[in-house]
Structures are given as structure tokens and as C-alpha cells.
Coordinates of C-alpha atoms in Angstrom, one line a residue:
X231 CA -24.2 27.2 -11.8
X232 CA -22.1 27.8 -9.1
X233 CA -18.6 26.4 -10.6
X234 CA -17.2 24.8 -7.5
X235 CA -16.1 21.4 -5.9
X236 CA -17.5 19.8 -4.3
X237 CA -20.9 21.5 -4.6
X238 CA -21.7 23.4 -1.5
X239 CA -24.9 22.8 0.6
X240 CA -26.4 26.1 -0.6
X241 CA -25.5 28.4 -3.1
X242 CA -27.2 31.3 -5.4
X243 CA -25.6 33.0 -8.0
X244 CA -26.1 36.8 -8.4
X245 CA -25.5 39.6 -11.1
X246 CA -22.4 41.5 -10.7
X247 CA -19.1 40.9 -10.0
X248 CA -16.6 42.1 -7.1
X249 CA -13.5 43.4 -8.3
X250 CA -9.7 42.6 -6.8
X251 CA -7.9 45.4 -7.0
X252 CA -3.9 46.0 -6.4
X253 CA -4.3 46.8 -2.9
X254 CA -6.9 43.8 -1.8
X255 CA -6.3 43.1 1.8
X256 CA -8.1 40.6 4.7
X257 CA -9.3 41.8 7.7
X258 CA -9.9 38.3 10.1
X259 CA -10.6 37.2 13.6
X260 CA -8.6 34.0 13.2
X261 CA -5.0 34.2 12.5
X262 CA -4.6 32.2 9.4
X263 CA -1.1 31.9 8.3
X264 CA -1.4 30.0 5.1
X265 CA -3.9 33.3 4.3
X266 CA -0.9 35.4 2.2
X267 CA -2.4 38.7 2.1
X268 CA -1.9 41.8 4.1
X269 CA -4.4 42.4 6.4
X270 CA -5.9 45.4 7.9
X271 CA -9.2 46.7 9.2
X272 CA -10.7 48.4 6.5
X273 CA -10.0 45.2 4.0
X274 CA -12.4 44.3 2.0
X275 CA -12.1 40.6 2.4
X276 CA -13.8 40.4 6.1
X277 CA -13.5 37.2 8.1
X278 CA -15.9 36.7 11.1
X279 CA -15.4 33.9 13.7
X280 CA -19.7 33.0 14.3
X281 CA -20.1 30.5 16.7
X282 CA -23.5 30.0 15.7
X283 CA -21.4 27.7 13.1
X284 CA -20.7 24.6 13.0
X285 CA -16.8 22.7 12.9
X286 CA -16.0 23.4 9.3
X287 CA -18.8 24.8 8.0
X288 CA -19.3 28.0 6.9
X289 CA -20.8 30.9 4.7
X290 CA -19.2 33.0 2.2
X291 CA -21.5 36.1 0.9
X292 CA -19.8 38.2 -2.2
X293 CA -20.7 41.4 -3.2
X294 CA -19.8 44.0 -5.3
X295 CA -18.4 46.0 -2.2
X296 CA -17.1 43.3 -0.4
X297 CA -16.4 39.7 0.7
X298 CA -17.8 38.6 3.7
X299 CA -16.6 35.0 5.2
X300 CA -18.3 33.5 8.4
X301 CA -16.9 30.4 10.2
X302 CA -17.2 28.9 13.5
X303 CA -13.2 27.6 13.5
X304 CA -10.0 27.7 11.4
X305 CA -10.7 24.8 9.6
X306 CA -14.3 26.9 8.5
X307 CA -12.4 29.7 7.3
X308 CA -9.8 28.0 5.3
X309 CA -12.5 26.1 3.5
X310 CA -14.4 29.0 2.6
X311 CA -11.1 31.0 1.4
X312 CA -10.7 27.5 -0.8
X313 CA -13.8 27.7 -2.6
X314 CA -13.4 31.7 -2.7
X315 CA -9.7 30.0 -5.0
X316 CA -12.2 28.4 -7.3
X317 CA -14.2 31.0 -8.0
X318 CA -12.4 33.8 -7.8
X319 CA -9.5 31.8 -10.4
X320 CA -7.5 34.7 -9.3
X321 CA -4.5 32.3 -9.4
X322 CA -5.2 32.0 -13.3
X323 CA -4.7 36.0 -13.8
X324 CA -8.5 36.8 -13.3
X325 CA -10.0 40.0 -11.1
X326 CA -13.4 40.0 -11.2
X327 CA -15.3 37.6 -8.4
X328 CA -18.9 36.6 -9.2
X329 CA -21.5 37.7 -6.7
X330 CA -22.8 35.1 -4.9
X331 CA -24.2 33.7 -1.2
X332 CA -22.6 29.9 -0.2
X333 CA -23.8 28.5 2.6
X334 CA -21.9 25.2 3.0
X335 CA -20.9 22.4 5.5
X336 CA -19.4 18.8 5.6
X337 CA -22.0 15.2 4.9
X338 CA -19.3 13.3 6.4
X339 CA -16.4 14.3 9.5
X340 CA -14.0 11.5 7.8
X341 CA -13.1 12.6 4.9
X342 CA -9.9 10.7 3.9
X343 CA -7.1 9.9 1.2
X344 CA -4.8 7.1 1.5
X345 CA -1.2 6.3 0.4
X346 CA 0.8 3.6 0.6
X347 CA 4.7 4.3 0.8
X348 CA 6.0 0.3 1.8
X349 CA 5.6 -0.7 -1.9
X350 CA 6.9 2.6 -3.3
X351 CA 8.0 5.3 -1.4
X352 CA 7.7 9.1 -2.5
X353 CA 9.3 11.3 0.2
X354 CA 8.6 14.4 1.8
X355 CA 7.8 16.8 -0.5
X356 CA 5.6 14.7 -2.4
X357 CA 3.6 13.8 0.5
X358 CA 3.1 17.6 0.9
X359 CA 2.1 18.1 -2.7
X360 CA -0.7 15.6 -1.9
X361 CA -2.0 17.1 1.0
X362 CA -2.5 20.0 -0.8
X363 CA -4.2 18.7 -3.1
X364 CA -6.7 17.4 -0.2
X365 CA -6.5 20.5 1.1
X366 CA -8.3 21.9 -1.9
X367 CA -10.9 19.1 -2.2
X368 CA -11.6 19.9 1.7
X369 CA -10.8 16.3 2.6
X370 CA -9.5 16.1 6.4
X371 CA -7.8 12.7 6.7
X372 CA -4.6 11.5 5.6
X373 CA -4.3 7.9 5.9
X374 CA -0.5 7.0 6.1
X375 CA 0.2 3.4 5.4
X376 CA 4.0 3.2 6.5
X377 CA 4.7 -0.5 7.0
X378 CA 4.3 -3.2 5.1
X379 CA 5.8 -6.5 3.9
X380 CA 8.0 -4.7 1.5
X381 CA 9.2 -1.9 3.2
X382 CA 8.9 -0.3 7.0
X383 CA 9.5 3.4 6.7
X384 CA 9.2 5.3 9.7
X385 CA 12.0 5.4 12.3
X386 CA 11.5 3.4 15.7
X387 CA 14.5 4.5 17.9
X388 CA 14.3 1.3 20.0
X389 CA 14.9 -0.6 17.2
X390 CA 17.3 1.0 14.8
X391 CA 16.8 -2.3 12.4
X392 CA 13.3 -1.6 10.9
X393 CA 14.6 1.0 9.0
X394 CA 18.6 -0.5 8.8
X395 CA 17.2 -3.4 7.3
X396 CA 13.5 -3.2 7.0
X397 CA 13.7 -0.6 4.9
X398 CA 15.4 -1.5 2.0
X399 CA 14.6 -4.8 -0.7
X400 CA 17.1 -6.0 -2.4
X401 CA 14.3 -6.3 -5.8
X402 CA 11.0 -5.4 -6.8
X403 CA 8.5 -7.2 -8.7
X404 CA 7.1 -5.3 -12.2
X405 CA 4.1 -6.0 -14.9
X406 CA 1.5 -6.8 -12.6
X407 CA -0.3 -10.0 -10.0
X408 CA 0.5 -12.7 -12.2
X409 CA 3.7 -12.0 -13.2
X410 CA 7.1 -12.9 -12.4
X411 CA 9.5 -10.4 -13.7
X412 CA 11.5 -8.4 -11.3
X413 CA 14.1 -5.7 -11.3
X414 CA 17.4 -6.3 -9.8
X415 CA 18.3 -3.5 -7.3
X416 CA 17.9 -2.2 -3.7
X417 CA 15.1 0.3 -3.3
X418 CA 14.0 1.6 0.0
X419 CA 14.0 4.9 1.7
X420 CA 12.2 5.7 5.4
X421 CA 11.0 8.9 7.5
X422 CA 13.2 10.1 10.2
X423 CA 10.4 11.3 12.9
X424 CA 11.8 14.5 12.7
X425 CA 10.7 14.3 9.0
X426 CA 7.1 12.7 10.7
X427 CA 6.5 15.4 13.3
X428 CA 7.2 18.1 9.8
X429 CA 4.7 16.8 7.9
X430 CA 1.9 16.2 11.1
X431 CA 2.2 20.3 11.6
X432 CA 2.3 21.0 7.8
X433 CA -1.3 18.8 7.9
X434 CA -2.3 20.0 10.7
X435 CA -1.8 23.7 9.4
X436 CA -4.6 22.4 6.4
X437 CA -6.9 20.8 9.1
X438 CA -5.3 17.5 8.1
X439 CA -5.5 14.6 10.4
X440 CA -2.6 12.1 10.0
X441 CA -3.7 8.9 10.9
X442 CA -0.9 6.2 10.9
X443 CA -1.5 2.6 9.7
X444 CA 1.5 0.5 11.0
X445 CA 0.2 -3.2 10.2
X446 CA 0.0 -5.8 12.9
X447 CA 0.0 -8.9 13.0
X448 CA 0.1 -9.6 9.0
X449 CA 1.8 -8.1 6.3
X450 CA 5.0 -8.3 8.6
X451 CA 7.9 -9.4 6.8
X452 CA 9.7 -6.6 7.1
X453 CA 9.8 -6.1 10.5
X454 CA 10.3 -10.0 11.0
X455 CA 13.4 -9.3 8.2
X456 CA 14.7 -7.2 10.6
X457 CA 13.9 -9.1 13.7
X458 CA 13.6 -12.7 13.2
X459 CA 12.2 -13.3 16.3
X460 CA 8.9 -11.8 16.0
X461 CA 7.8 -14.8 14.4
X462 CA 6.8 -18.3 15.8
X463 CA 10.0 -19.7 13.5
X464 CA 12.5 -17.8 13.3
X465 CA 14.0 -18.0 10.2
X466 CA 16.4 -15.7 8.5
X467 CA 14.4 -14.2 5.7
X468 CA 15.1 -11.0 3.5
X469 CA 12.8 -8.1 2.9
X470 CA 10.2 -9.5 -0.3
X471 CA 10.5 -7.3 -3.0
X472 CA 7.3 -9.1 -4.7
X473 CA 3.5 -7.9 -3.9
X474 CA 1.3 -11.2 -4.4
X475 CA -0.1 -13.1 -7.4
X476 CA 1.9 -17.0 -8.6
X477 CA 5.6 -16.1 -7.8
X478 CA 7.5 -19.4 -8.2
X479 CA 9.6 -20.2 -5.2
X480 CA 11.9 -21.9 -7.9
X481 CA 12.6 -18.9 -10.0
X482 CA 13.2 -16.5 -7.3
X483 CA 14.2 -19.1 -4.1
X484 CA 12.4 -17.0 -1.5
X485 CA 10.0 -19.0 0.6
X486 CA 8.0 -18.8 3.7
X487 CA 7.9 -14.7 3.3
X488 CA 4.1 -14.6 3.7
X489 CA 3.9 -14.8 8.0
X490 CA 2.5 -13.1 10.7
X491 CA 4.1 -12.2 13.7
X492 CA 3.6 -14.7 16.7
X493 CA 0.7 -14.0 18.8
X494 CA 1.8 -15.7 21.7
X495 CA 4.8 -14.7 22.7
X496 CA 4.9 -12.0 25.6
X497 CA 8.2 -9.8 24.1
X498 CA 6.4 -10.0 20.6
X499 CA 3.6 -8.0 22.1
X500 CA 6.0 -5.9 24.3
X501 CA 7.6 -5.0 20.7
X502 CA 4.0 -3.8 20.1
X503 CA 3.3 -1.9 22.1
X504 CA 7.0 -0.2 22.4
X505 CA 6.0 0.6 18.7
X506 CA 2.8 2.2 19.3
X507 CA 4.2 4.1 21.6
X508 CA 7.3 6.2 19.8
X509 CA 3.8 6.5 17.0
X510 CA 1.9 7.8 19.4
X511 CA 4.7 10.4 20.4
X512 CA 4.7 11.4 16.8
X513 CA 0.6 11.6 15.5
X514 CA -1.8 13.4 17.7
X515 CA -4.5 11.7 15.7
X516 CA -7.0 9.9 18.4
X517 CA -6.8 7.3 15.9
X518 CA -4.5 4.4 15.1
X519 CA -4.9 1.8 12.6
X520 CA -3.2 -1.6 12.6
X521 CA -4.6 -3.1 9.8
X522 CA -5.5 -6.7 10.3
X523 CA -6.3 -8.2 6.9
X524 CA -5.1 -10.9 5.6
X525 CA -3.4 -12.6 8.2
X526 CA -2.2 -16.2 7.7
X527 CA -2.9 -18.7 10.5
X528 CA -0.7 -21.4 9.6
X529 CA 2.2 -21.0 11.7
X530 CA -0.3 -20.0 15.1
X531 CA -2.2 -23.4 14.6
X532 CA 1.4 -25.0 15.1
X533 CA 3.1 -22.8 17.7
X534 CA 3.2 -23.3 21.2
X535 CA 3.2 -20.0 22.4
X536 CA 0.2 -19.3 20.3
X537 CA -1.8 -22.8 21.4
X538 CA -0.7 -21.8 25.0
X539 CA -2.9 -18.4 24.6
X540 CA -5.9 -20.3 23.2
X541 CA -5.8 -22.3 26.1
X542 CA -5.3 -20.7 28.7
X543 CA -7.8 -17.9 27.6
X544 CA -10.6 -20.1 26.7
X545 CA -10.6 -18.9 23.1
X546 CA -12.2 -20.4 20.2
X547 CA -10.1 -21.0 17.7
X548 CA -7.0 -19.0 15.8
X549 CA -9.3 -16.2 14.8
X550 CA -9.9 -15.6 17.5
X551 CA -6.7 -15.3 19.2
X552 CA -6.4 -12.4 16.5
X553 CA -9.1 -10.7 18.2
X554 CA -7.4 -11.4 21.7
X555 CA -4.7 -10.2 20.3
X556 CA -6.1 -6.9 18.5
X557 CA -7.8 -6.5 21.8
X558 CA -5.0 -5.8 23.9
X559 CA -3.9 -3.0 21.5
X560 CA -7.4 -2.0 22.0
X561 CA -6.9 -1.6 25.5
X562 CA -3.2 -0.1 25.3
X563 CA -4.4 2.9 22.9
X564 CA -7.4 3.4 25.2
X565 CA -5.2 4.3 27.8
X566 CA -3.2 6.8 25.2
X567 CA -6.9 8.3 24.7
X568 CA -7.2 6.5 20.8
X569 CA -9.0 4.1 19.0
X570 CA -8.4 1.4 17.2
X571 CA -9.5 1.1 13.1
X572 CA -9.1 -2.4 11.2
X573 CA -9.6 -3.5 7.9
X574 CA -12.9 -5.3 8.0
X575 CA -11.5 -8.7 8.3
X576 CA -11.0 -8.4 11.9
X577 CA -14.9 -8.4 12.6
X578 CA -14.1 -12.4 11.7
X579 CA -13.0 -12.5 15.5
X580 CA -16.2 -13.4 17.7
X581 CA -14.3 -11.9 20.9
X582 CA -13.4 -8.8 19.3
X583 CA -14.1 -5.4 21.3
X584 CA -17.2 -3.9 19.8
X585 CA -15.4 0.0 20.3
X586 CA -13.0 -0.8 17.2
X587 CA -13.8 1.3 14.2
X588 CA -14.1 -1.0 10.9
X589 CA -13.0 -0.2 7.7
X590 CA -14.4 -1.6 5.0
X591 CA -13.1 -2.4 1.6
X592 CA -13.4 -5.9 0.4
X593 CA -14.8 -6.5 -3.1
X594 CA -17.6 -9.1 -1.9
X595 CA -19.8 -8.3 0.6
X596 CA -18.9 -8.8 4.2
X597 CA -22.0 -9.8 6.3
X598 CA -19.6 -9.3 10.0
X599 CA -18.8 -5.6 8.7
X600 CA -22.8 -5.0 7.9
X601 CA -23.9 -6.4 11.1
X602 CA -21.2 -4.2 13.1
X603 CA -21.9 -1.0 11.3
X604 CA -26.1 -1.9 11.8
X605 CA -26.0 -2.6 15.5
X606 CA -24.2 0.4 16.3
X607 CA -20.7 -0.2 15.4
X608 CA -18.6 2.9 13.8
X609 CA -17.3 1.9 10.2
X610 CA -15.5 3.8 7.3
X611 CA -16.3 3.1 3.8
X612 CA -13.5 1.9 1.4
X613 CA -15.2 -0.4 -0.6
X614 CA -13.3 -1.8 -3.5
X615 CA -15.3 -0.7 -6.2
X616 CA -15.4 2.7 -5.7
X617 CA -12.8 3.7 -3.8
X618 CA -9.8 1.5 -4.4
X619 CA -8.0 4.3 -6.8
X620 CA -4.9 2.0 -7.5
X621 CA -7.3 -0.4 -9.7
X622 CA -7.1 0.9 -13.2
X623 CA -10.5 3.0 -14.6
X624 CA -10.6 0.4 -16.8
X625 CA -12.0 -2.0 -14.1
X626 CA -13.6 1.0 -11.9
X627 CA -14.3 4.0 -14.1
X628 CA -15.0 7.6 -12.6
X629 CA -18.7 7.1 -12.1
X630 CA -18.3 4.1 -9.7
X631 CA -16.9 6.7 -7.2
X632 CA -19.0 9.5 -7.9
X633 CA -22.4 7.4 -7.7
X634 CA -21.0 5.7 -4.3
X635 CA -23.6 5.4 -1.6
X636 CA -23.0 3.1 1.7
X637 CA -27.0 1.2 1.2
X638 CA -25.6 -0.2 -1.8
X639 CA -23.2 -1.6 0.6
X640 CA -25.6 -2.9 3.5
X641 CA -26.2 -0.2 5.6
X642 CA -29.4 0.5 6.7
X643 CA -30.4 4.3 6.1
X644 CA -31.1 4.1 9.6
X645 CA -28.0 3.4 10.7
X646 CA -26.0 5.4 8.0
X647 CA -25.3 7.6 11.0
X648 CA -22.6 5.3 12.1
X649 CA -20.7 6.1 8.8
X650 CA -17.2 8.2 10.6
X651 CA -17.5 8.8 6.9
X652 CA -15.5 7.4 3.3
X653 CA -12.1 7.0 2.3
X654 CA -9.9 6.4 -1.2
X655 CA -7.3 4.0 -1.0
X656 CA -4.0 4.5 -3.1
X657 CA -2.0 1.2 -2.8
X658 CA 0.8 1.4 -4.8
X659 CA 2.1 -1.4 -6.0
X660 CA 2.2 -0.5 -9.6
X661 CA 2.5 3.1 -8.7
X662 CA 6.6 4.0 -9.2
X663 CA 6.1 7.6 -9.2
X664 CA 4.4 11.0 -9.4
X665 CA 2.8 10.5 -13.3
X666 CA 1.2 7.5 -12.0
X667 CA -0.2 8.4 -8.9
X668 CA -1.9 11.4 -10.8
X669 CA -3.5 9.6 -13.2
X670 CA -5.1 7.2 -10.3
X671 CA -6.1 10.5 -8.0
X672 CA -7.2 13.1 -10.7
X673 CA -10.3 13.1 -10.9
X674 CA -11.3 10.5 -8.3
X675 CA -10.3 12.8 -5.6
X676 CA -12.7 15.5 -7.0
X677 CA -15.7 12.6 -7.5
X678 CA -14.8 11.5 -3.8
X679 CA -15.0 15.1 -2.6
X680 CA -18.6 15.7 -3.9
X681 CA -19.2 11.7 -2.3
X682 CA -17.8 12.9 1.2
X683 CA -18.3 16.8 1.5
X684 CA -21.7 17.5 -0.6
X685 CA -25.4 16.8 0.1
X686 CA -26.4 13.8 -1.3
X687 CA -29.8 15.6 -2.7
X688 CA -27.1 18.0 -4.3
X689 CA -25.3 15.5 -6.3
X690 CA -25.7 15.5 -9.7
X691 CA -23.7 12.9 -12.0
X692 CA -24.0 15.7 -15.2
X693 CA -23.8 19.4 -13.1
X694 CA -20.3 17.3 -11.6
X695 CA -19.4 16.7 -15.3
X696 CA -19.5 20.5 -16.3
X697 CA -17.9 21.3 -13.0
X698 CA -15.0 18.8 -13.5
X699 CA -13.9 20.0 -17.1
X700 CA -14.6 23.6 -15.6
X701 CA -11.8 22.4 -13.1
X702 CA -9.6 21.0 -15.0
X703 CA -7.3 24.5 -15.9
X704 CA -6.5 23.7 -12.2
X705 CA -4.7 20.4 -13.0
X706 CA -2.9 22.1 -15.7
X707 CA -1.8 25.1 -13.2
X708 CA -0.8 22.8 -10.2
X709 CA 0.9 20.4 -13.0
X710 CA -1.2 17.1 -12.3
X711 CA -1.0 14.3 -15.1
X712 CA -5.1 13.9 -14.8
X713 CA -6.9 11.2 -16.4
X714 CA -8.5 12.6 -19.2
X715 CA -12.0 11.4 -20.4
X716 CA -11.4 8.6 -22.8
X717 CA -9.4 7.2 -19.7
X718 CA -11.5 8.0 -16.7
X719 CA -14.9 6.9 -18.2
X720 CA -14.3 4.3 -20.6
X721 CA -17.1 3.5 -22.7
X722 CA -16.2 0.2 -25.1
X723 CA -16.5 -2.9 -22.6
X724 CA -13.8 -4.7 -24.6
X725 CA -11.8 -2.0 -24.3
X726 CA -11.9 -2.3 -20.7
X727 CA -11.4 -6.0 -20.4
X728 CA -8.6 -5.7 -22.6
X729 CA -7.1 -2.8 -20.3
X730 CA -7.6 -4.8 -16.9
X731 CA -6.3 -8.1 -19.0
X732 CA -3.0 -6.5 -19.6
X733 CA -2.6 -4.8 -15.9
X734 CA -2.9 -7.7 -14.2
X735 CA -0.2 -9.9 -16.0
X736 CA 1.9 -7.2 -18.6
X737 CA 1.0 -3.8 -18.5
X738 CA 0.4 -1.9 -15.0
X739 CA 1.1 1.7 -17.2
X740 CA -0.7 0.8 -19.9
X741 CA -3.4 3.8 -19.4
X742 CA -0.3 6.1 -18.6
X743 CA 0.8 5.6 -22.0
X744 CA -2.8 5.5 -23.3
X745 CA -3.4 9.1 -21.4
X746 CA -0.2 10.1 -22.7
X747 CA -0.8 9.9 -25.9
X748 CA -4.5 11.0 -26.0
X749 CA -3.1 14.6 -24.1
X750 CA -0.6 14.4 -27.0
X751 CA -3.1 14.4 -29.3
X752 CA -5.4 17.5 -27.6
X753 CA -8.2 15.3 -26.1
X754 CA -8.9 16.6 -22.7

């Protein structure tokens, strides 16, 4: 068994070993930075550019004279020289290199993490730390959700108050949906986009594609915090420093917090588009996402500016002013040579442009993202069950990511082709810092690897078992609070109910504390 993941396409062990000596050195045709060692052309770590390769595939043949490394790009290359890490474990003090022939490339070109920094923000260098960690797993997206109800955190130089005030919340809600505790306090922090256009080239030098999500027209109370007048009211309202569930308006006297922006007005959609411009300047992605989901209608039914739209364009109803709306940022990020991704709840909109990418997560079935992705529309796979990593293992243990396949979801094998590919979502909410965030990535990044990177015929739910605990001397090198067994694959049901029980209303670190303890006590 070839101890690598995700599994490659093709691999075959064989006898021997290659040995790394004191004076190992690379000779490549690609440049390579990030590659450390010295190179010259009698090394015996040879790195050919073959263009009868495909974009990130690539082989890796080791001998006992030599290791040879074929790619057809950069992105190739590196990948190879990451599973050459695993194997090798030269990082762990070892010299000897098992012979071996990989022959390996991607099941899916969207091979994505998310992170959300409104509700908690982790800076820099943590955001770094994580794309490294994708780096390893040979994921290629970083989804960056950067604005929120709770916190904007990117700098928009035309309007200084998104980060002077959108930024910051005064309090923050703690111990899960349902309850109402808070802690006093002003938390915030934002990206300068000198800090953005850092971390863009420090992805980009992993074959990492930043793809910003700055959230239109819902989940807006920031910006509206900072500029009143991006909603149909405007009303004076601070930054919310709750995330959802029953929050009493009488214990914490914050009301009307949940609004979108106005639709109708003509310098809301101006703002718009100003902001998707200074993005634009700052991710060469030739994607943008702008969320969509769960977008209140109340105050559109009553506004003039938005009724005016309706009528005027002919349209339906409120929904689909939303997809009027969503298709004029269509239009403007068509002219900056992008595309536009939603959460799946957009689809709701029967005007809607049939070019937007959907991505789906919700936990019940949606019958408008099924019949988008099976008539030809492009989609990415988030779905709740698998992939939402912020829900406790508890409720989704390790196994619902690792058996994930998008027929259980409603696409027709046929039409799997219009999968861009699948995505793990880290909302973080009940995510304060790096223990946390951890526990909820590691191993689900690993079991979403093998899902987005690996054959399906090559999956196997034991051989990935053996591989993970195999693996796991690498979360113990790189210093990552994994989830160990007991807490990624719970067995007892009651157990589980209890665990989800208390994280909803009481406990949102209850399996910290649980993984804690069981690391104290040597279970790994």
C-alpha cells in the first residue's frame, strides 16, 4: 500500500529503497521557488516539464538510482514533490525513499476549502498556515468569506467606513443557536489589501486560487452599520454581534438587524459595483461569489424603489427582483472577464441568467439546484451533510465526507460532468480560534481530499483508514489539534445526540474538551 493522500490514480510499489544522502540536489525545468534544495544538473532528483501531461497531473517514478518527476505545469510538479513529502517522511528524520511508479491526476478542477473570518477573524498568518495545509492535500481553491453580518473585513478605499465601523461589534454571542448569552466587548479586525494582494501571491505560489465571497444583497448588516443608506429604511443600527437562533429583542434591545440591502435604489447598486471593482483589483480569480442565501424580502415588498423595479421591468415577484438584481452583477463581472457563484438559493429566481455557477449546500434537497446542474448548468457541491465542517462530528461524523458522492445528491451520472467540483465549508461561528478550527479540518480535509483529488474506483473507506492513522505523525509535526477517533467517528448514537444537544444550546467546545482529554489520556 502506497501510504499516501489522497490515493493517487495509479501506483505500484516496488522492492528497494532510494537513499537521500547529505548532498541530495534537484535538477528541474520549472523554476520552483518553494522547492528548497540546491539544484544542479547531475542531481538526482530530475524534474521534467512533459507536455504530453495534463494541468496538474503528473508521474513520479523512484528508483534506487534516482527520482524522476514528470509534469506538464508548476502546479504538476509541486504536487508530485508533495506526495514525494509523504513518502519520503524525510521531514520526520527518515533517508530511505521506497521504490515506487505514481501515476496521478485530479477527479475534480475545484478542489476547495472555505473560511469564514466575519464571525471570527484569524489574521494573516493563520490564513497562511491553512493554505498550507491545502497545499498538502492538493486542494486548489480557497474560498474567502470576508463579509458578513457581523463583521466586513477587507478594506474598500472608497468607503473608509466598512472597515471604521463595519468592522468591529461591540459583543458576540457564545454557547450555541438557541442561546442568549453574550460577551461584552468589541472584537473586530479587517485586511488592508496590501495584506490581500500578500496572501493572493503566497496562494498563488501553492497553485491556490482565492476566490472572494463578499455577500450581496443579504447578510448585510454590516455594511448597512456603516452606511445606513444602503437599505430601503435607513435606520441607525450597530454592527450584530449575534449569529441566529431565538435572541430576544428584549434582553439585548437590537431590532430590525436581519435586512438586505435595497434592490431598488440606483446608488445602492453603484455601491455594488464600486465594491466589486477595488475586489477585482485585488483577486485575479475569474471567479466572484456574492452569496445570495437567505435574503429577507420583507422590506422590498414595501419599498418603493424596489416596487418601482418590479414594475417597470415586468418582473414577477420579489424573488425575482433578486435575480434582476444578481443579474446585473452578472453582467458587470462579465465585462471584468468572471463569473458569478451563488449559494443555491438564488436558482429560486425564474429570471436568473443560466451562466451563474451554483453552489450547493442546503440540508434538504433543492429541486431548482438539481434541475440547473442536470440541464447543463455548472454547480459545486457543498452539501450540508458532508461537507459543512463547522457542524460537530457528532451530527456529521468523518465517514459522511469520505463516502460523499454528488448522485446521492440528484445528479444524474450523466451530467456529473457539470460538477466544477466539491467544496468544505468552515463557518465559524463557534470557531474562536486555532484549537477549534483544527479539530473541525483535521481529518475532514484529508477525507475531502481523497473525495475531490482520487478516482472514485480508488476509494476505499478501510485502505483511507490505514492511510489516515499512517498520516497522522504529520498532524503531530505541523502541530494540528486533530480529531482523534472516538471524536471523528462516533459510534454510540446517544452519544451523538447528546453531543449535538449541548452544541446547539450550551456547549459549542464540548468535543474540544472531549478530544482534549481523550489525547490526554493516549487515545489517538
Amino acid at each position: 500500500m502506497i501510504n499516501l493522500i489522497p490515493i493517487p490514480y495509479k501506483s505500484e510499489s516496488k522492492k528497494g529503497f532510494f537513499l537521500i544522502d547529505d548532498g541530495f540536489k534537484a535538477c528541474s525545468d520549472f523554476e520552483l521557488p518553494l522547492l528548497k534544495l540546491e539544484r544542479a544538473d547531475d542531481g538526482r532528483l530530475v524534474i521534467k516539464k512533459d507536455s504530453s501531461f495534463g494541468n496538474e497531473s503528473y508521474s513520479l517514478d523512484v528508483t534506487e538510482d534516482c527520482i524522476t518527476i514528470k509534469a506538464g505545469d508548476e502546479a504538476g510538479a509541486y504536487y508530485a514533490l508533495q506526495s514525494l513529502r509523504q513518502i519520503s517522511r524525510y521531514e520526520l528524520g527518515k533517508r530511505k525513499v521506497p521504490c515506487c511508479t505514481i501515476n496521478d491526476r485530479p477527479n475534480y478542477k475545484w478542489r476547495g476549502m472555505q473560511l469564514d473570518e466575519s464571525r471570527h477573524f484569524f489574521g494573516k498568518e493563520e490564513v497562511k498556515r491553512y493554505l498550507d495545509l491545502m497545499f498538502m492535500m492538493k486542494l486548489n481553491v480557497f474560498h474567502w468569506h470576508l463579509t458578513d453580518d457581523q463583521g466586513w473585513r477587507v478594506e474598500i478605499k472608497k468607503y473608509p467606513l466598512l472597515t471604521e465601523i463595519g468592522s468591529v461589534r461591540s459583543f458576540t454571542q457564545i454557547n450555541g443557536w438557541g442561546s442568549t448569552d453574550i460577551i461584552e466587548g468589541e472584537y473586530g479586525g479587517y485586511y488592508t489589501q496590501e495584506d490581500i494582494k500578500e496572501i493572493v501571491e503566497y496562494a498563488s505560489q501553492r497553485g491556490i486560487m482565492i476566490v472572494p465571497e463578499i455577500d450581496f444583497p443579504a447578510h448585510c448588516a454590516a455594511a448597512i452599520a456603516a452606511y445606513p443608506w444602503l437599505a430601503c429604511r435607513e435606520l441607525n443600527r450597530p454592527v450584530p454581534g449575534y449569529f441566529g437562533g431565538i435572541i430576544p429583542e428584549k434582553k439585548l434591545g437590537i431590532k430590525d438587524w436581519n435586512r438586505t440591502i435595497c434592490a431598488g435604489k440606483e446608488q445602492t447598486m453603484e455601491f455594488v459595483f464600486d465594491v466589486i471593482d477595488e475586489i477585482c483589483q485585488l483577486f485575479p480569480a475569474p471567479y466572484f461569489h456574492i452569496g445570495g442565501d437567505e435574503a429577507p424580502k420583507d422590506e422590498w415588498k414595501k419599498c418603493p424603489h424596489c416596487q418601482k423595479v418590479i414594475s417597470d421591468n415586468h418582473l414577477k415577484d420579489e424573488e425575482d427582483l433578486q435575480g434582476w438584481f444578481n443579474n446585473r452583477i452578472l453582467e458587470h463581472l462579465k465585462g471584468k472577464g468572471k463569473r458569478l457563484i451563488g449559494w443555491n438559493e438564488i436558482l429560486a429566481a425564474g429570471n436568473l441568467d443560466k451562466t451563474v455557477i451554483a453552489q450547493y449546500w442546503t440540508p434538504q434537497r433543492d429541486k431548482n439546484a438539481e434541475k440547473h446542474v442536470n440541464t447543463g448548468g455548472s454547480i459545486i457541491m457543498s452539501n450540508h451533510k458532508s461537507f459543512y465542517f463547522d457542524m460537530t462530528y457528532g451530527l456529521y461524523p468523518l465517514k459522511n465526507t469520505y463516502n460523499y458522492s454528488p448522485v446521492n445528491f440528484g445528479v444524474n451520472e450523466e451530467n456529473v460532468k457539470n460538477v466544477l467540483g466539491v467544496e468544505g465549508e468552515v463557518w465559524t461561528e463557534w470557531i474562536d480560534g486555532r484549537e477549534k478550527l483544527d479539530l473541525m479540518i483535521a481529518p475532514r480535509m484529508q477525507a475531502l481530499a481523497e473525495v475531490a483529488w482520487s478516482a472514485p474506483k480508488n476509494k476505499s473507506w478501510k485502505d483511507f483508514k490505514a492511510r489516515l492513522d499512517n498520516f497522522k505523525v504529520y498532524y503531530k509535526l505541523l502541530d494540528i489539534n486533530y480529531a482523534v477517533d472516538a471524536v471523528s467517528l462516533p459510534k454510540n448514537r446517544i452519544k451523538r445526540a447528546k453531543i449535538q444537544s449541548k452544541f446547539m444550546k450550551g456547549d459549542t467546545h464540548l468535543e474540544v474538551k472531549l478530544n482534549r482529554e481523550l489525547k490526554r489520556k493516549g487515545e489517538q
